[in-house]
Structure formats: C-alpha cells, structure tokens
PDB file of C-alpha atoms in Angstrom:
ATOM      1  CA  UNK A   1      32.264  59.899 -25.841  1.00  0.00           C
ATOM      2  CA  UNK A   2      32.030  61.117 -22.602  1.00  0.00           C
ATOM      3  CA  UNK A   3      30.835  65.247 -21.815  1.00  0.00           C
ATOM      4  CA  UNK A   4      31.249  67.201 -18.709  1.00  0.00           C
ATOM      5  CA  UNK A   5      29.313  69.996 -17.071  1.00  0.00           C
ATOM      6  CA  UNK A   6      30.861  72.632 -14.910  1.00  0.00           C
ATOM      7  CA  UNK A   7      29.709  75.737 -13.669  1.00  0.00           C
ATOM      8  CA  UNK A   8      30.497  78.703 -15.865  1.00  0.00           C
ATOM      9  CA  UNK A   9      31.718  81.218 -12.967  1.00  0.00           C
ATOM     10  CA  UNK A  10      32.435  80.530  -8.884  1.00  0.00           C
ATOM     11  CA  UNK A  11      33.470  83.588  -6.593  1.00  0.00           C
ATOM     12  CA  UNK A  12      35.485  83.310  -3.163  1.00  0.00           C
ATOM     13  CA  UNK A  13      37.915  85.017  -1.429  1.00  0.00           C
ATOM     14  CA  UNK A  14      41.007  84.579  -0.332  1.00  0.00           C
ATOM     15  CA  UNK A  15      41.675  81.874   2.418  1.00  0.00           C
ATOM     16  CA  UNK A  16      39.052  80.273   1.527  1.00  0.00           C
ATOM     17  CA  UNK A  17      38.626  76.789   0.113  1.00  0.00           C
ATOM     18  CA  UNK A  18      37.484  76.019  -2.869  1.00  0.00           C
ATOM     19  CA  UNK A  19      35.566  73.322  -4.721  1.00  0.00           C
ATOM     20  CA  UNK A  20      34.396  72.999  -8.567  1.00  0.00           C
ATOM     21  CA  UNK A  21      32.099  70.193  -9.496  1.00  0.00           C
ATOM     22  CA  UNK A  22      32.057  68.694 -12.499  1.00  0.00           C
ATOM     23  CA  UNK A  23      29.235  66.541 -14.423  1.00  0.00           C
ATOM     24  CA  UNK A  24      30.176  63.417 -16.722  1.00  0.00           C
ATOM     25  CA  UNK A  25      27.246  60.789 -16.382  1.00  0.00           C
ATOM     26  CA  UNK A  26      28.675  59.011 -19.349  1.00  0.00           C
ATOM     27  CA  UNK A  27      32.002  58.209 -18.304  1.00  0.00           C
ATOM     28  CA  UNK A  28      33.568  55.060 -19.546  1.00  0.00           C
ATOM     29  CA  UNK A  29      35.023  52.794 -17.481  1.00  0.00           C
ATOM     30  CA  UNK A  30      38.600  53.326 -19.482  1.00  0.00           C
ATOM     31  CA  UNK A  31      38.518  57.400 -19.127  1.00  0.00           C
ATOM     32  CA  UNK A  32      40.375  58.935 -16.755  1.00  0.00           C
ATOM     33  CA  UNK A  33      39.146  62.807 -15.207  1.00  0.00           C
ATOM     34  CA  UNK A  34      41.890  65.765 -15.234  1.00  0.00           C
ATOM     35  CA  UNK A  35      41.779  69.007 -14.553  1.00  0.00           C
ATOM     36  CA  UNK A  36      43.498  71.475 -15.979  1.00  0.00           C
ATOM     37  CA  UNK A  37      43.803  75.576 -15.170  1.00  0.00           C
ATOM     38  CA  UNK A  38      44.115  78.609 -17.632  1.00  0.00           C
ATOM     39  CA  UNK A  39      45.281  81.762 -17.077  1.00  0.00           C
ATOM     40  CA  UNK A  40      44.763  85.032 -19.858  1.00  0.00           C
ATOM     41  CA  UNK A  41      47.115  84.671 -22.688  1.00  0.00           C
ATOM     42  CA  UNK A  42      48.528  81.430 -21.555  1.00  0.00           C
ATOM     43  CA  UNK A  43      47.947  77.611 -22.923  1.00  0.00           C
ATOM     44  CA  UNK A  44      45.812  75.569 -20.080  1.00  0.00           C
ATOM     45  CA  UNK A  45      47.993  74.121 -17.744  1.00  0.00           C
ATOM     46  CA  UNK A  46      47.457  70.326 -15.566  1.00  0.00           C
ATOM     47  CA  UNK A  47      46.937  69.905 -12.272  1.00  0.00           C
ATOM     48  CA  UNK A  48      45.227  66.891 -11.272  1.00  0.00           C
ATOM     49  CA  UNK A  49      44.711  63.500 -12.773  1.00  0.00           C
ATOM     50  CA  UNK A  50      42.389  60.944 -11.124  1.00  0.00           C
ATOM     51  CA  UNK A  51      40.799  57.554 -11.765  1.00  0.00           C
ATOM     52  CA  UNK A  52      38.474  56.903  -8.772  1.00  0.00           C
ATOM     53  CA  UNK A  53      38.345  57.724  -4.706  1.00  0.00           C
ATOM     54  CA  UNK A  54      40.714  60.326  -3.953  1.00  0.00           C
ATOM     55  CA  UNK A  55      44.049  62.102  -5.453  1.00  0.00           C
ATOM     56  CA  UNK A  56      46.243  64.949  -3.300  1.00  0.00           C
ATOM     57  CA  UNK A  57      49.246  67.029  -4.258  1.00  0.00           C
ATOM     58  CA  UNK A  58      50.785  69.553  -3.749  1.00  0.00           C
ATOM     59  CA  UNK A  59      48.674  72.261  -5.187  1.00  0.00           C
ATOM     60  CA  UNK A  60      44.862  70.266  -5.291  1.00  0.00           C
ATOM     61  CA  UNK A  61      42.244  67.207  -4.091  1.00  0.00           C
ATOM     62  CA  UNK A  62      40.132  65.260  -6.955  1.00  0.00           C
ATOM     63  CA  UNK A  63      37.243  63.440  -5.013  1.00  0.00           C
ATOM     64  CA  UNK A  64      35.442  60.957  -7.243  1.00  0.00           C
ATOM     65  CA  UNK A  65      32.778  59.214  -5.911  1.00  0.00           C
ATOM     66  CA  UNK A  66      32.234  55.184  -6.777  1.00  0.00           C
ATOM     67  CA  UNK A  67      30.044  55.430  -9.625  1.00  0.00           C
ATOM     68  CA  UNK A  68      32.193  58.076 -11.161  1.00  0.00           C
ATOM     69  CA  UNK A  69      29.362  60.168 -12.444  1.00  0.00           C
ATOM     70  CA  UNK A  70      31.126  63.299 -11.553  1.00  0.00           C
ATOM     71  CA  UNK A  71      34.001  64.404  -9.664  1.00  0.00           C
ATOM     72  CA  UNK A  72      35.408  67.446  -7.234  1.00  0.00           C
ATOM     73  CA  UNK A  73      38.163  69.778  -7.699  1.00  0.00           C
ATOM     74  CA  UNK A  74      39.371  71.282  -4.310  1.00  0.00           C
ATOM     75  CA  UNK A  75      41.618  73.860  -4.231  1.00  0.00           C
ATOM     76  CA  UNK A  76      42.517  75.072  -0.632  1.00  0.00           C
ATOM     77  CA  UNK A  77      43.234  78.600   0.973  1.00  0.00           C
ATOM     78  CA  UNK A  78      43.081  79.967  -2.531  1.00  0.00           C
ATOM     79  CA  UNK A  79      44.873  83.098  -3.183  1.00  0.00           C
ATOM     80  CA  UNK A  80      44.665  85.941  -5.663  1.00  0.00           C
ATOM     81  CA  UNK A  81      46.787  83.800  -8.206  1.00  0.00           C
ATOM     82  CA  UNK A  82      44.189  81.493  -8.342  1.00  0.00           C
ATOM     83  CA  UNK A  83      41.824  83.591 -10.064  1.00  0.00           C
ATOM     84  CA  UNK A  84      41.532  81.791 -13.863  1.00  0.00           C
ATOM     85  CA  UNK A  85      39.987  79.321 -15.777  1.00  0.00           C
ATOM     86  CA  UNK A  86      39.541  75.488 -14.660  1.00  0.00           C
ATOM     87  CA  UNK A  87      38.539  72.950 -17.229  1.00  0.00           C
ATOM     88  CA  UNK A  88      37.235  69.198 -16.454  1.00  0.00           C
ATOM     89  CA  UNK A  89      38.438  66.793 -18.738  1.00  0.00           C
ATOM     90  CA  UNK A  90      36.875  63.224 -19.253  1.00  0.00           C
ATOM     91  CA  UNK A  91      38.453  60.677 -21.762  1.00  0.00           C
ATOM     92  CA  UNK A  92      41.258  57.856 -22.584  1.00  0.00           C
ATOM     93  CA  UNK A  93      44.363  59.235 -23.787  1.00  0.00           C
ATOM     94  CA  UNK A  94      45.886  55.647 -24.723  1.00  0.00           C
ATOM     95  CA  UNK A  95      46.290  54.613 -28.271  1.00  0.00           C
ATOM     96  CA  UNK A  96      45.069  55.595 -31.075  1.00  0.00           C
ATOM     97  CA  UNK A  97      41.056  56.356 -30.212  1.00  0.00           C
ATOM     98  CA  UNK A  98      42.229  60.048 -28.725  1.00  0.00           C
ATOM     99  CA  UNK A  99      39.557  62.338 -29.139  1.00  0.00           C
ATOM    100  CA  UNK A 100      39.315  64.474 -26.222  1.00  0.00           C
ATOM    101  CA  UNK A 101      36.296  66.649 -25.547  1.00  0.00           C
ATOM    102  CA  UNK A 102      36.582  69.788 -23.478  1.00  0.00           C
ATOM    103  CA  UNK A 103      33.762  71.568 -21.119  1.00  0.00           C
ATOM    104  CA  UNK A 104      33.714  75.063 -21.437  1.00  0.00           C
ATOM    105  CA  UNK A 105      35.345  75.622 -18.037  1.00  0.00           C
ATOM    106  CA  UNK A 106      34.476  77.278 -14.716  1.00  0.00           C
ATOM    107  CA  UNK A 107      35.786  80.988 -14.815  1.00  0.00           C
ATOM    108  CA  UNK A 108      36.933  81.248 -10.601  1.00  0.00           C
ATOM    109  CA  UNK A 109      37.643  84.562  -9.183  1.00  0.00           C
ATOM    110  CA  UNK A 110      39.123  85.300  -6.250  1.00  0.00           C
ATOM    111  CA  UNK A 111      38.350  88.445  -3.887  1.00  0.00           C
ATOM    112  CA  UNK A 112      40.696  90.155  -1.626  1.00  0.00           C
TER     113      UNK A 112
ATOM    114  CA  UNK B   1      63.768  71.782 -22.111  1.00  0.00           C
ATOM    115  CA  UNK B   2      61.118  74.592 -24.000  1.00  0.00           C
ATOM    116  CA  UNK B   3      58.244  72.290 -23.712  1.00  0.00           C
ATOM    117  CA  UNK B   4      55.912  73.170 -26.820  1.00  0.00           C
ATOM    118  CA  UNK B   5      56.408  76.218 -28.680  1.00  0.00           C
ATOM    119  CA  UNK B   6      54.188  77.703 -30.846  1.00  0.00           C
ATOM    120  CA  UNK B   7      54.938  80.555 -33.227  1.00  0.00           C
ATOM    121  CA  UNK B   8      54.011  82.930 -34.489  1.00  0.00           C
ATOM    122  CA  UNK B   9      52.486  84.564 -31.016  1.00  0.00           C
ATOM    123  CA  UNK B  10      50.099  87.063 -32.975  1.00  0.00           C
ATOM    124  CA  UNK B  11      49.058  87.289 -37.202  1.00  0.00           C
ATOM    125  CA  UNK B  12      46.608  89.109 -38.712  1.00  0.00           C
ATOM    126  CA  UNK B  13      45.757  87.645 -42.173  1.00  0.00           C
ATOM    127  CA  UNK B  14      43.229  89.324 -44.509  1.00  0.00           C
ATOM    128  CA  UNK B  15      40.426  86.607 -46.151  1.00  0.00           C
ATOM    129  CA  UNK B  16      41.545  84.038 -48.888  1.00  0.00           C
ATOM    130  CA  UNK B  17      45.348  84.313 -47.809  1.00  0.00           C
ATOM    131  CA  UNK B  18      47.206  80.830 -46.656  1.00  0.00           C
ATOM    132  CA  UNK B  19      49.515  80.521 -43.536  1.00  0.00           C
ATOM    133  CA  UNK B  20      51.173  77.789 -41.213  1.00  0.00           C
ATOM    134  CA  UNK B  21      51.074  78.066 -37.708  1.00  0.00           C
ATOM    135  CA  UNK B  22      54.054  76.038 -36.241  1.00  0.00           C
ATOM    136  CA  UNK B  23      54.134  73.943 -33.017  1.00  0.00           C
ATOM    137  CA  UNK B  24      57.067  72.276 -31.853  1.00  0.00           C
ATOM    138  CA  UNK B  25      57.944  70.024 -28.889  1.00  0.00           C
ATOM    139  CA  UNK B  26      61.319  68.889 -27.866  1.00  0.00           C
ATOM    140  CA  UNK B  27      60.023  66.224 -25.058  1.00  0.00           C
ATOM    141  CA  UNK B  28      60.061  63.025 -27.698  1.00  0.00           C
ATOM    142  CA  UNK B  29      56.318  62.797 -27.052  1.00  0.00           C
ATOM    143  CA  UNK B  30      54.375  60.787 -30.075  1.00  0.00           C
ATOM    144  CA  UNK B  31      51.145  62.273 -29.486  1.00  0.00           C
ATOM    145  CA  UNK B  32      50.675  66.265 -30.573  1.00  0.00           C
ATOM    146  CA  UNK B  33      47.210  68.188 -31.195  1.00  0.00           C
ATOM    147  CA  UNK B  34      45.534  71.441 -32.684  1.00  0.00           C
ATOM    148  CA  UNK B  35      42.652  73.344 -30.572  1.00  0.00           C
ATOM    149  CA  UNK B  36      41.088  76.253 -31.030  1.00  0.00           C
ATOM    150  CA  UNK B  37      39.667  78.373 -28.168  1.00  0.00           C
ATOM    151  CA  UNK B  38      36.883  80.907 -28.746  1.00  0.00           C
ATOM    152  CA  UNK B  39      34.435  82.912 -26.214  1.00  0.00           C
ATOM    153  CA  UNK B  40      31.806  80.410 -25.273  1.00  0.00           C
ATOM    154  CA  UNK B  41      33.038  77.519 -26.947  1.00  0.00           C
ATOM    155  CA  UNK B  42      35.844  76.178 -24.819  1.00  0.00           C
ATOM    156  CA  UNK B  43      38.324  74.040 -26.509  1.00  0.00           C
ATOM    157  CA  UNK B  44      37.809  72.287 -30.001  1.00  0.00           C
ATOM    158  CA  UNK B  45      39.945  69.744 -31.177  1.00  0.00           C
ATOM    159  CA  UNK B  46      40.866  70.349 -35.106  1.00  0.00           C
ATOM    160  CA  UNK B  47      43.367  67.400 -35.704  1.00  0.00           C
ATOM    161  CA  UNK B  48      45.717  65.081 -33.925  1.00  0.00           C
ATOM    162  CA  UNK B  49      48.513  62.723 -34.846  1.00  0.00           C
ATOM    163  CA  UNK B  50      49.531  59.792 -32.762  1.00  0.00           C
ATOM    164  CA  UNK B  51      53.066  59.755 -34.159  1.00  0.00           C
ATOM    165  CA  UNK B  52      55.403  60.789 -37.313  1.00  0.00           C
ATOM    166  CA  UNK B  53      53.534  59.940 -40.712  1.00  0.00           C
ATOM    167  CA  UNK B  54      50.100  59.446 -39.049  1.00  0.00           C
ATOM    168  CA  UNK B  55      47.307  61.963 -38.275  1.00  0.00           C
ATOM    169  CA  UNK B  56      43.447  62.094 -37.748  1.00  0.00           C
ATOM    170  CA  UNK B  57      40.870  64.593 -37.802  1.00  0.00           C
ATOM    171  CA  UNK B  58      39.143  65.948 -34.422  1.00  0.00           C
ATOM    172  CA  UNK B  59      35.823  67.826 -34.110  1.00  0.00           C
ATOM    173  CA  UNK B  60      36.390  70.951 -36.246  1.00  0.00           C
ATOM    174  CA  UNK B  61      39.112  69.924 -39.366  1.00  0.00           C
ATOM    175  CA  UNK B  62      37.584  71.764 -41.753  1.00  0.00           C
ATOM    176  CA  UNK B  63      39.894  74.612 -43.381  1.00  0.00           C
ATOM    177  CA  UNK B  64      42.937  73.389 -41.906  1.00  0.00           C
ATOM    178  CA  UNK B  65      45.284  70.896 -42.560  1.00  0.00           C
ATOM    179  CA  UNK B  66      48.081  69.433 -40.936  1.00  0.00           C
ATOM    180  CA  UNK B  67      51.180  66.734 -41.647  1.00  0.00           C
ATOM    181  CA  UNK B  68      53.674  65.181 -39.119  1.00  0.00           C
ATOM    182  CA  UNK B  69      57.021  64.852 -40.723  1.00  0.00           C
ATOM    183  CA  UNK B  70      58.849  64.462 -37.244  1.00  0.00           C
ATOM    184  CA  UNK B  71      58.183  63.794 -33.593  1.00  0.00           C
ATOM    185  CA  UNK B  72      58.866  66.926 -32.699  1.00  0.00           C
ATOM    186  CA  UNK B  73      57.024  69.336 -35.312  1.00  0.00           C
ATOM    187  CA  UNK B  74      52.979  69.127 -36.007  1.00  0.00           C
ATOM    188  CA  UNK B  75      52.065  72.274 -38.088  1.00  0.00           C
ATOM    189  CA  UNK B  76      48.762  73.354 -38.698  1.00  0.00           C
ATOM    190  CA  UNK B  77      47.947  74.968 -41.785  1.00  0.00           C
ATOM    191  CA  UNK B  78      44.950  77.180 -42.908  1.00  0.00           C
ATOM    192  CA  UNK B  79      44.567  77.052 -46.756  1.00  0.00           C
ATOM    193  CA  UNK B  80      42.261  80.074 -47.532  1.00  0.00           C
ATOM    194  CA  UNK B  81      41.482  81.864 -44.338  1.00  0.00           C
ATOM    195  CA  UNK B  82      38.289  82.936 -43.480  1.00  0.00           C
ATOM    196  CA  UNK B  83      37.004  85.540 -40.563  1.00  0.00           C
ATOM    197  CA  UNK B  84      35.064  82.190 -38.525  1.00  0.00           C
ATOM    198  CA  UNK B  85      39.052  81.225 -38.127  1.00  0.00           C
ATOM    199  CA  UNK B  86      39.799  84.505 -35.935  1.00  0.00           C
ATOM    200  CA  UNK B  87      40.460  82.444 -32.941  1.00  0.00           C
ATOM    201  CA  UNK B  88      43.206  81.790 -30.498  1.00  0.00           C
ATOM    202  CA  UNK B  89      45.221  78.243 -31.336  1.00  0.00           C
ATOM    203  CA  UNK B  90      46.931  76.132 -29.268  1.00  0.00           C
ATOM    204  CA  UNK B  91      49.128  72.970 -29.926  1.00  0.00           C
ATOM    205  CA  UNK B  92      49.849  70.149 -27.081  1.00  0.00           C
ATOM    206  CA  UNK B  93      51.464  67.048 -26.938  1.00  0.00           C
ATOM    207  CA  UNK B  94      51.623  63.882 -24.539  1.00  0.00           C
ATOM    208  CA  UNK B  95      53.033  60.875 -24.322  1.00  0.00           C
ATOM    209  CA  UNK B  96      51.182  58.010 -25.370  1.00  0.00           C
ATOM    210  CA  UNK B  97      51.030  54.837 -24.650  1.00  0.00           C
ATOM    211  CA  UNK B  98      48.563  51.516 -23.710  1.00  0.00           C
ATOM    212  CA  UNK B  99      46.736  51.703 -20.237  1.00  0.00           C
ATOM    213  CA  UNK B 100      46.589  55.154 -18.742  1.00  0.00           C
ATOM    214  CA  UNK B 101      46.784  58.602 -19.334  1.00  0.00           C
ATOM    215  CA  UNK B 102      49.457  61.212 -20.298  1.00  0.00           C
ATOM    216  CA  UNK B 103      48.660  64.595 -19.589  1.00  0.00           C
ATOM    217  CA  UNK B 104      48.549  67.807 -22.055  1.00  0.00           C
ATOM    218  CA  UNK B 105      51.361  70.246 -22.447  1.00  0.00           C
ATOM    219  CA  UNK B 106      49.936  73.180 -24.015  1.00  0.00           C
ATOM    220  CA  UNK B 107      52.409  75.706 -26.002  1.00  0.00           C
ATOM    221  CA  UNK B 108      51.235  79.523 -25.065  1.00  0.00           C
ATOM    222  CA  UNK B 109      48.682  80.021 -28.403  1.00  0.00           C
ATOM    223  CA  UNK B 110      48.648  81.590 -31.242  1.00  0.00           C
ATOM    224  CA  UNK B 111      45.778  84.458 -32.107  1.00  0.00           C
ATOM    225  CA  UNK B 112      44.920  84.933 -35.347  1.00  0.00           C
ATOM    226  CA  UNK B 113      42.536  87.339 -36.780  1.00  0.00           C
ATOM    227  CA  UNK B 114      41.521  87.303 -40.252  1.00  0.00           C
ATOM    228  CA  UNK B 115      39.705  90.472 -41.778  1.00  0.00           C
TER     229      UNK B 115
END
C-alpha cells in the first residue's frame, strides 16, 4: 500500500504561488494521486485528481512526473482563504480492495 | 442535495457508555467510510463498506462497529467508550466502480470526547 510524505507546514503570502510536494515512492501503477484541502471544523474537501503528466482547473495544477514517485500541488496567487490543511492522497478507489491511507497533511498559511 | 451528513455535531460521553454516530448520504453512492482525525495523526480509516449488507475493517476497527442496512446510511457505533476515542469523526462516501477513481465527500465531523 502506497504512503506519502508532505511537509508538515509551508508559509507565503498573498499573490504568491504556491506549490506542496508530496512523496509516494511506492505508488502502484493502478493508484491514482488526489489532493484534498481542510479547513477548521470542516470535513476535507477535493480538489485535484491526477494520474500522470499534468491536470488544471479551475482552482489548482497536479504535476506528476513519469515515474510517478511524487507529485506537485500548485495553487496560484493564493489568498487569505487559502490558509488550511492540504492532504496527498495515493491509492485505487475501484472495487472492493479500498483501503486508503492518508499523510498527515501540509498545514499552509497565508500572510497578508 | 445535502451531500453527507453527519450527526450529532458535538457529544460528550463519560467512559463505558455506548453511542451511534450517524452518517448519511443522499447521492446513491455504494461506497461510504469512518475516519478519525487526531493532532498528529492525520486521517485513520476505522471501517468501510462497499455497498448495502457488506462492510470491512480499515486500519483502526477496534471499539467500533458499524452495519450498512441501506445505501444511504453507514453508522458507526462505539460499544463501551473509552478516553483514546476523544477524537473528531468523519464519514465519506464515493462512487465506486471498476477502473478509476471516485473522489471523497466528507460530511462536516463529529467530536466526541469521552471523560
């Protein structure tokens, strides 16, 4: 089963772009990387969804390189609402072998 | 549509008491979860069920159990709570299906202290 490593914290400010790496050297080749972003009191929330190269919308970029081993998060011109929580999540979610495993997230704050 | 609701928002049970913690989803999706999030730990799945009549047991099941009766209801029950359950819970759900990936819906928790 496949594990991720993120940073624990990341500062910026506003305007700013930016990006969260995230570790998974074990990926299989069925798993599929999402991210997902939490704010206080709330349940965690998607965003992105990627298999390999590159995925855009509206509110985020997911870079993933060709062997897969990790991936990028970009978030760009971040503002204040930004500030929370973002997870990396590695794993299949098809049939009946679901057992996703979380990271412990990166904790992003953004400065005025 | 609600999306996943979880209630009750807040309990406070004292040790050895029982309680269920209810989830419901109302977008027909066949596959519904329990986490629970503490300081440190990220999230931790307890159990999962891949459709009405059929569940499984994720990383932490101990204390708990669960049943899944319906699509649309997956309640998680503690059977003699203990203080190493004060945690926040949250349900999700997803479709599921053969050959990709459905994401999460996560309800809005549940925190529970037990004293």
């Amino acid at each position: 089963l496949a594990k991720t490593t993120q940073p624990i914290s990341m500062d910026s400010y506003e305007g700013q772009e930016v990006n969260i790496t995230c570790s998974h050297n074990n990926i299989a080749t069925n798993d599929y990387i999402t991210w997902y972003q939490q704010f206080p009191s709330q349940g965690p929330r998607f965003i992105i969804q990627g298999y390999k190269t590159k995925v855009t919308n509206e509110v985020a970029s997911l870079f993933i390189p060709a062997d897969r081993k990790s991936s990028t998060l970009s978030l760009p011109r971040v503002s204040l609402s930004d500030t929370a929580v973002y997870y990396c999540l590695v794993g299949e979610n098809a049939g009946n072998n679901r057992k996703l495993i979380w990271g412990l997230g990166t904790s992003l704050a953004v400065n005025p | 549509n609600a999306g996943v609701t979880q209630t009750p928002k807040f309990q406070v049970l004292k040790t050895g008491q029982s309680m269920t913690l209810q989830c419901a989803q109302d977008m027909n999706h066949e596959y519904m979860s329990w986490y629970r999030q503490d300081p440190g730990m990220g999230l931790r799945l307890i159990h999962y069920s891949v459709g009405a009549g059929i569940t499984d047991q994720g990383e932490v099941p101990n204390g708990y159990n669960v049943s899944r009766s319906t699509t649309e209801d997956f309640p998680l029950r503690l059977l003699s709570a203990a203080p190493s359950q004060t945690s926040v819970y949250f349900c999700a759900s997803s479709r599921a299906g053969a050959g990709g990936n459905s994401p999460l819906h996560f309800g809005n928790g549940t925190r529970l202290t037990v004293t």
